[in-house]
Short mmCIF file of C-alpha atoms and ligand atoms in Angstrom, two decimals:
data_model
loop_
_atom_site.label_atom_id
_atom_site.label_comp_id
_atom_site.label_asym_id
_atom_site.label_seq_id
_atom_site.Cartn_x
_atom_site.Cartn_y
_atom_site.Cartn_z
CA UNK A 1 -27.69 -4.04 -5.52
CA UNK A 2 -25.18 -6.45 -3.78
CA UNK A 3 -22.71 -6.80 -6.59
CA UNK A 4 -20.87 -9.15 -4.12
CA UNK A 5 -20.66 -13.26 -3.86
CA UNK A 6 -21.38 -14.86 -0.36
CA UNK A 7 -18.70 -15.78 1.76
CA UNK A 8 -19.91 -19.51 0.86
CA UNK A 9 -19.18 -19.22 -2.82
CA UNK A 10 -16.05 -17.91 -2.39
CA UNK A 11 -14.81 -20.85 0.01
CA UNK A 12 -16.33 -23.47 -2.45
CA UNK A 13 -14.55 -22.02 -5.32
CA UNK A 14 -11.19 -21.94 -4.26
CA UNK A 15 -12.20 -25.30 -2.22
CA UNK A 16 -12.70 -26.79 -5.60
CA UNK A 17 -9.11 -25.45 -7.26
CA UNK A 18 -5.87 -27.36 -6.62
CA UNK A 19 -3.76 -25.02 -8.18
CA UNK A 20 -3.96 -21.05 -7.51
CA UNK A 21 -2.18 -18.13 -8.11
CA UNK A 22 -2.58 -15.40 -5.07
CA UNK A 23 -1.62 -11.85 -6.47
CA UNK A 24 -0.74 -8.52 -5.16
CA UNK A 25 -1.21 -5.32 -6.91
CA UNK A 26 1.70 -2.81 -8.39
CA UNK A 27 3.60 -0.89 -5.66
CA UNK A 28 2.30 -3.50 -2.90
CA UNK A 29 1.96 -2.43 0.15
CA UNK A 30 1.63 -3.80 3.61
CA UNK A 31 -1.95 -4.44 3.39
CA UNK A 32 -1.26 -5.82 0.53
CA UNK A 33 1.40 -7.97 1.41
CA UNK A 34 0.14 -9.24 4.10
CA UNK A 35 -2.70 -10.51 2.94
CA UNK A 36 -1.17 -12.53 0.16
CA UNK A 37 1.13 -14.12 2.68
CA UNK A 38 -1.68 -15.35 4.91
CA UNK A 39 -3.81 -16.86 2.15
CA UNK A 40 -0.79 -18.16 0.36
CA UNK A 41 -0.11 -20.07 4.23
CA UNK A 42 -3.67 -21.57 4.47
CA UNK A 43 -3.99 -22.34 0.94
CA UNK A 44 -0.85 -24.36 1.22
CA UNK A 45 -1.63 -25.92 4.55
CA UNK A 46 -5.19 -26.84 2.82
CA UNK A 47 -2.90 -29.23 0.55
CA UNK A 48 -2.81 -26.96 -2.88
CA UNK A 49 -0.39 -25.98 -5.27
CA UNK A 50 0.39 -21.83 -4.93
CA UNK A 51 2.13 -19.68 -6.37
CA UNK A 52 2.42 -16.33 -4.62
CA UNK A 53 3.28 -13.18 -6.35
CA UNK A 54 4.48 -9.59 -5.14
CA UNK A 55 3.73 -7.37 -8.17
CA UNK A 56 7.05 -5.61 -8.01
CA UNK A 57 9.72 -5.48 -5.50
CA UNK A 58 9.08 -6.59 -2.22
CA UNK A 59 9.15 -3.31 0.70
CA UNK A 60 12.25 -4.59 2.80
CA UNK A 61 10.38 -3.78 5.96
CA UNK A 62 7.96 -6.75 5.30
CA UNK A 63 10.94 -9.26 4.89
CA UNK A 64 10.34 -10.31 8.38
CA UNK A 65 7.35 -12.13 7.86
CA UNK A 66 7.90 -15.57 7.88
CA UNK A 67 6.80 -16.60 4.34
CA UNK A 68 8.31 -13.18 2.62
CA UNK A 69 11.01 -15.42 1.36
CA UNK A 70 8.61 -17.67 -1.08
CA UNK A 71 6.93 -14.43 -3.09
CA UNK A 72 8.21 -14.36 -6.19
CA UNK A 73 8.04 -11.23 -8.25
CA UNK A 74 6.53 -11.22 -11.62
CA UNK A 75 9.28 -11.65 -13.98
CA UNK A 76 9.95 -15.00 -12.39
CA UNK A 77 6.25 -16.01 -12.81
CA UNK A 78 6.61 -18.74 -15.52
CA UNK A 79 3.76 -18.62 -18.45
CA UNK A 80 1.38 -21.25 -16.43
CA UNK A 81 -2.58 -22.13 -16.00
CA UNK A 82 -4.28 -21.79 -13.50
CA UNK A 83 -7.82 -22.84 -11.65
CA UNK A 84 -7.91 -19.38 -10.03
CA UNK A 85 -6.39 -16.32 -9.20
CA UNK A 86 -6.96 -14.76 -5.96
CA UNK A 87 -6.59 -10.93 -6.23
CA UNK A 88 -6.58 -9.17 -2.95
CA UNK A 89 -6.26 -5.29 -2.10
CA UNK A 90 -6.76 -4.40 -6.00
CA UNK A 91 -9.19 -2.25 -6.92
CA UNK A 92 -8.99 -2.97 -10.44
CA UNK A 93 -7.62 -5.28 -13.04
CA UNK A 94 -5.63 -2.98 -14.14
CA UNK A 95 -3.29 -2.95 -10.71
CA UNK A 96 -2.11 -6.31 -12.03
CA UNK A 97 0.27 -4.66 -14.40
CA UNK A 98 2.12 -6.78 -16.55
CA UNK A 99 1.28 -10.18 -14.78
CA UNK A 100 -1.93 -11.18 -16.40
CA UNK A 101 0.43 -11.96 -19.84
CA UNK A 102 2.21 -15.09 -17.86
CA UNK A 103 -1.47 -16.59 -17.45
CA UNK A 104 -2.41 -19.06 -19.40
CA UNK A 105 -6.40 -19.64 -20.61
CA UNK A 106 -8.95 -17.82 -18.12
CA UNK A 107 -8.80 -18.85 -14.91
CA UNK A 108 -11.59 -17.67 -12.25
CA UNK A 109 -10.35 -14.35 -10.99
CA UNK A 110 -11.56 -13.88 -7.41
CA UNK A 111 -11.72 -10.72 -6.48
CA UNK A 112 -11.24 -10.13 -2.60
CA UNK A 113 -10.84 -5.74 -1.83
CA UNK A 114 -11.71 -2.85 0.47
CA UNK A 115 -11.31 0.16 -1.99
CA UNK A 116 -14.68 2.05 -2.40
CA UNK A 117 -13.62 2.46 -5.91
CA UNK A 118 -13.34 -1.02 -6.22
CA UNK A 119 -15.16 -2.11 -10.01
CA UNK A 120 -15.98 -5.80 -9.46
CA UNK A 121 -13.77 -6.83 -12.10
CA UNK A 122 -13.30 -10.46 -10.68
CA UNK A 123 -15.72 -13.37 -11.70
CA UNK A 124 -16.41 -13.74 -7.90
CA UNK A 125 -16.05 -10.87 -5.81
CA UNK A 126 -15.90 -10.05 -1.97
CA UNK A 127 -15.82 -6.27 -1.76
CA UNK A 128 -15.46 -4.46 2.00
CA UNK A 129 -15.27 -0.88 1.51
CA UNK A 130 -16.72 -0.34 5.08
CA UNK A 131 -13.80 -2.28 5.98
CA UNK A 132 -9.97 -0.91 7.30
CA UNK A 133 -7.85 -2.99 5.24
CA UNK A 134 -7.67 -6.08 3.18
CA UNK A 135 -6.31 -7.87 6.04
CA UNK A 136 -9.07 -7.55 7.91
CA UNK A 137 -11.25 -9.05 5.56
CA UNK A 138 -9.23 -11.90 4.93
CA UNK A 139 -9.34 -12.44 8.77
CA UNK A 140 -13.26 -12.18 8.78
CA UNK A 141 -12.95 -14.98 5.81
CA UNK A 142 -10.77 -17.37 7.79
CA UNK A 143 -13.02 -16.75 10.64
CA UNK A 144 -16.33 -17.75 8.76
CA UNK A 145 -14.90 -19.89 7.55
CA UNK A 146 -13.27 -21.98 10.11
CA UNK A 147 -9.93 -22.22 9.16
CA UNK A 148 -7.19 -22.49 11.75
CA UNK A 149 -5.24 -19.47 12.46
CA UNK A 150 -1.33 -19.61 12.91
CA UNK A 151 1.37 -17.43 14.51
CA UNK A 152 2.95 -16.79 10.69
CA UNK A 153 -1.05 -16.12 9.39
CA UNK A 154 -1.63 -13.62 12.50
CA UNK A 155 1.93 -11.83 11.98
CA UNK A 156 1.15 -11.05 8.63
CA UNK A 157 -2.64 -9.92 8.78
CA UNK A 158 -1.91 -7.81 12.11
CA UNK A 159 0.69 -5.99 9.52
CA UNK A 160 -1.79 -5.45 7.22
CA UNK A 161 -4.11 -4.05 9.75
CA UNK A 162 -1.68 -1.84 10.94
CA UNK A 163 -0.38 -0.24 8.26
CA UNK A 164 -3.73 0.07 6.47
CA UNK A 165 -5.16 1.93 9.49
CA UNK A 166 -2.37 3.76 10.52
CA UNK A 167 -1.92 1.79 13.68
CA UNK A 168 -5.99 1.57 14.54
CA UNK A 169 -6.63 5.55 14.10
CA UNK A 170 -7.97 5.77 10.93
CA UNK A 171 -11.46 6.34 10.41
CA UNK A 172 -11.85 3.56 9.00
CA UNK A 173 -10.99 1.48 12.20
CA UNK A 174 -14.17 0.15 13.35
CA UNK A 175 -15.34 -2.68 16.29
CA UNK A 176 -14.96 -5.37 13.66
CA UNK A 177 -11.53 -4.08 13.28
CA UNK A 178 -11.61 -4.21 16.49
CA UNK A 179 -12.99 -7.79 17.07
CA UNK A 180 -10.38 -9.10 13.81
CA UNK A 181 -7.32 -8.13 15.75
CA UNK A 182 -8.49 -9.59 18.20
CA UNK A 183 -9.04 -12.65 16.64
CA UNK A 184 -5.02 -12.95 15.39
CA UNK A 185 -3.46 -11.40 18.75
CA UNK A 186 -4.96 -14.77 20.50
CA UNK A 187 -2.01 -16.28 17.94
CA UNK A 188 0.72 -14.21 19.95
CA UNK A 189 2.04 -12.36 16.71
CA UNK A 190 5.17 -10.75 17.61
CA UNK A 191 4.31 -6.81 18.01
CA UNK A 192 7.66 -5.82 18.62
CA UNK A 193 8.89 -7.47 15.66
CA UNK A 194 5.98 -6.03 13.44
CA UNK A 195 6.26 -2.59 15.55
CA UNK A 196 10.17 -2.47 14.78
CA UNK A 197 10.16 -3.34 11.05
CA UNK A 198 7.07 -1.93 9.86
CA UNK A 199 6.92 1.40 11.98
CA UNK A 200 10.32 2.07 13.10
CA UNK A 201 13.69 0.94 10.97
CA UNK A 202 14.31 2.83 7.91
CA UNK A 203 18.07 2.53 6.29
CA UNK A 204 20.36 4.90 7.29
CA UNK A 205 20.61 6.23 3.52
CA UNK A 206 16.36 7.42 4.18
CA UNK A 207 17.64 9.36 7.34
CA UNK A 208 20.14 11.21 5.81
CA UNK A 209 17.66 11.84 2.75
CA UNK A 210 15.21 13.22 5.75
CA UNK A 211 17.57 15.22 7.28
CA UNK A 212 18.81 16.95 3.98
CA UNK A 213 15.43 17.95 3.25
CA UNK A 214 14.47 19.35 7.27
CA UNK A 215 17.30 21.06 7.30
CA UNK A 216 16.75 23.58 4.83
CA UNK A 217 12.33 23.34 5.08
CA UNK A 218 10.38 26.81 5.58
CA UNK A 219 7.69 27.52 7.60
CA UNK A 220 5.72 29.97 5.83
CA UNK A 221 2.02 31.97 5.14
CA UNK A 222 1.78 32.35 9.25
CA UNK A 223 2.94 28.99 10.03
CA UNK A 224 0.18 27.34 7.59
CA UNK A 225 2.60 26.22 5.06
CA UNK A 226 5.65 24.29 5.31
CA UNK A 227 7.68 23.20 2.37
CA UNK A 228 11.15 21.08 1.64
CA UNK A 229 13.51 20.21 -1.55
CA UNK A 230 16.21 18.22 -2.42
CA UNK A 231 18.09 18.76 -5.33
CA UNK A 232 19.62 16.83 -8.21
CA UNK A 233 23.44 17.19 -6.69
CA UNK A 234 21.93 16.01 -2.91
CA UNK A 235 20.30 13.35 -4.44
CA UNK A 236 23.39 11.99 -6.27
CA UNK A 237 26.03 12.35 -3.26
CA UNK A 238 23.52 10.76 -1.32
CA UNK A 239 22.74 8.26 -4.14
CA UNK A 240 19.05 8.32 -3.20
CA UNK A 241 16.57 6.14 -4.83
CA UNK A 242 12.73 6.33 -4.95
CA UNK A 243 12.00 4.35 -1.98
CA UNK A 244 14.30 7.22 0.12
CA UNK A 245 11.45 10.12 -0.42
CA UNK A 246 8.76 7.70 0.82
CA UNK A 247 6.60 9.69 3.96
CA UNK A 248 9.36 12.58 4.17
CA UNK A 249 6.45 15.04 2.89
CA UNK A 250 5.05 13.56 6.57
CA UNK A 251 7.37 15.02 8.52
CA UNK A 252 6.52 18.53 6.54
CA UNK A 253 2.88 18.33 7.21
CA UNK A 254 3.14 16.78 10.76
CA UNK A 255 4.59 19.98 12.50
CA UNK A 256 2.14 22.20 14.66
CA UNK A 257 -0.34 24.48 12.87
CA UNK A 258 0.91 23.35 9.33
CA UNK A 259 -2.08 22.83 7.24
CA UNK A 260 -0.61 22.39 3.47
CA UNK A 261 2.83 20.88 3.01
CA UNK A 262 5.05 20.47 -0.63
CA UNK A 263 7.86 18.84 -1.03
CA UNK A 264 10.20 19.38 -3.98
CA UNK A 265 12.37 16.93 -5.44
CA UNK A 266 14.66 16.61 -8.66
CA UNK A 267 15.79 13.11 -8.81
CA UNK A 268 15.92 13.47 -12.42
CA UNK A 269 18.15 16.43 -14.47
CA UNK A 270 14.92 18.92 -15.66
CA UNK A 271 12.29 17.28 -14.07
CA UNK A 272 11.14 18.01 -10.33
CA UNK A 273 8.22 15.81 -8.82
CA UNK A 274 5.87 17.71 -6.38
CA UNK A 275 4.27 16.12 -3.60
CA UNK A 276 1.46 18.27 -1.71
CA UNK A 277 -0.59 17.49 1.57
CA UNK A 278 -3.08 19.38 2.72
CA UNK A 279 -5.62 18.73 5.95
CA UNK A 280 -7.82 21.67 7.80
CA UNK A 281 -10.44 22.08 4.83
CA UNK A 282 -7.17 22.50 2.06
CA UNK A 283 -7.36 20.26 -0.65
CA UNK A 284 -4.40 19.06 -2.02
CA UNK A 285 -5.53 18.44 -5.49
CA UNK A 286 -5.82 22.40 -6.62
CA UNK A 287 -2.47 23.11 -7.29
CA UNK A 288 -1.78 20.02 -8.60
CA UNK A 289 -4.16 19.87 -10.99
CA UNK A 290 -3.16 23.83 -12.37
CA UNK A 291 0.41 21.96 -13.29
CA UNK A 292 -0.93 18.40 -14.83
CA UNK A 293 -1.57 16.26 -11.62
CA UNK A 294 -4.08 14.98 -9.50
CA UNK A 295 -4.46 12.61 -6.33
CA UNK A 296 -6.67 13.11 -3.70
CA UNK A 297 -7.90 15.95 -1.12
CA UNK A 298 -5.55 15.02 1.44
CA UNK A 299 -2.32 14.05 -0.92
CA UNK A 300 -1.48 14.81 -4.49
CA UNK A 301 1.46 14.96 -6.66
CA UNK A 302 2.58 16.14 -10.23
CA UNK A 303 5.98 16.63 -11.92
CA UNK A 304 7.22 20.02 -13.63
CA UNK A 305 9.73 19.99 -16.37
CA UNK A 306 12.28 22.68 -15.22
CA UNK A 307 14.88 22.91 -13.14
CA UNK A 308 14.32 23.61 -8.97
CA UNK A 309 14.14 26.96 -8.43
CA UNK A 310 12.36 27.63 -11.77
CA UNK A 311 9.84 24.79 -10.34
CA UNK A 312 9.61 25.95 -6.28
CA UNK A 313 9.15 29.61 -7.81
CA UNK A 314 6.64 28.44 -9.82
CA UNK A 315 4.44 25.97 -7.78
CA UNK A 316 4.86 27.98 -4.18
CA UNK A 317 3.25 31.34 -6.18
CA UNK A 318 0.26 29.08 -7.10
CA UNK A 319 0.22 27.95 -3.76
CA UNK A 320 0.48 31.15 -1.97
CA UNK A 321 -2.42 32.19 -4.59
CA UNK A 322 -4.64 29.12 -3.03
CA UNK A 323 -3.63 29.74 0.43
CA UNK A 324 -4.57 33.12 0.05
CA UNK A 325 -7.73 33.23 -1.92
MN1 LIG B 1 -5.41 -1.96 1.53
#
């Protein structure tokens, strides 16, 4: 059964709101921001009243995009009703966190997504799971739709499509990907301003952080397993924060014949979080699980109450275990 509403419905309810709220979901990311910045553009060149929200702090690589600046994040959101809330790259109503208390009444909840896992939660819903990324849904929308594109819309969608796909190489990307970017690169976005902020700059801090961590990474079970830490006194003289251990465990799994990848790290005194990757038939979930965490095949995570080597000791035997057996 198609659970979802017709492109048609959609555009006649939000054509029939004057005042909408366009929503990200927790830990937005640049699918995710994107999107919200392009429909929070046409909305607003269509005349209405928006309010756009990034549901927690905004990734400083997406500052660039023109638009960025007028987010808010959700403790500014004043207690307000409104006709409708668009909700785009959330698979559930939970991923609106806290945000949903600042709402006044029941407003139509349109629900616009590409996770398979996706549970219709919306009142109207327009659910892609064939499709790459959010973004690219949103451009198929505009597209049926016949709304103009712009320079700032295209900048921010061709982010979204990037990032979500992992620069067009995901499964995932298909010809309508394909066709969509096609579709916003007729708009001239600036790639080497999306290329430069989105998949190059990090802050000299996140370097370091990387560095600290390759330095002292094994290579081990015949080159199949490669694992890094950083401990509590690195992560204080380096006064690392959350956003520093972002895609390091990347650079562990992304060397030559390295199949599994774990990366260690005590940002907290007695607590290490584990990150594991796994590709080649491993499944990164098994180990996890065995010390209270879960994810998916290709990336999970858990955190151990100990102290580093107490925690490597422990999570590398059960690794070496899996590896082996
Ligand atoms: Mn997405």
């Amino acid at each position: 059964m198609n659970k979802n509403h017709s492109i048609t419905k959609v555009k006649q309810i939000i054509d029939r709101c004057d005042n909408l709220l366009v929503i990200s979901h927790i830990l937005p990311d640049g699918d995710n921001v994107g999107s919200v910045i392009a429909m929070m553009h046409l909305l607003r060149a269509k005349g209405k009243q928006v309010t756009a929200v990034i549901n927690g702090t905004l990734p400083p690589y997406y500052a660039f995009l023109s638009g960025a600046e007028s987010l808010i994040a959700p403790e500014r959101l004043e207690e307000a009703a409104y006709d409708a809330v668009i909700c785009l790259d959330m698979s559930d109503h939970g991923r609106g966190g806290e945000l949903w208390q600042k709402i006044k009444g029941t407003p139509s909840l349109i629900n616009i997504d590409h996770h398979i896992s996706n549970d219709y939660f919306g009142d109207y819903n327009y659910v892609k799971a064939e499709a790459s990324s959010t973004a690219e849904i949103v451009t198929s929308l505009f597209v049926a739709w016949h709304e103009p594109f712009t320079k700032e819309i295209a900048e921010a969608l061709y982010t979204g499509m990037v990032t979500d796909s992992g620069s067009f190489t995901y499964p995932s990307t298909s010809p309508q990907t394909m066709t969509m970017a096609a579709v916003l690169l007729k708009q001239n976005p600036d790639l080497e301003a999306i290329r430069e902020n989105v998949l190059e700059n990090v802050s000299f801090k996140r370097k370091k952080v990387l560095a600290a961590v390759l330095n002292d990474a094994v290579l081990a079970e015949n080159g199949i397993l490669c694992y890094g830490a950083i401990d509590y006194e690195q992560v204080k003289a380096l006064e690392a924060e959350g956003p520093d251990f972002e895609n390091i465990i990347d650079h562990l799994i992304g060397v030559i014949g390295v199949k599994y990848a774990v990366f260690f790290r005590a940002s907290e005194p007695g607590v290490v979080k584990v990150g594991f990757r796994a590709r080649g038939g491993f499944d990164a979930t098994i180990v996890a699980a065995e010390f209270g965490g879960g994810g998916h095949k290709a990336a999970a995570g858990c955190s151990v109450s100990g102290n580093l080597s107490q925690v490597k000791a422990a999570v590398l035997a059960a690794v070496r275990r899996y590896l082996g057996g």
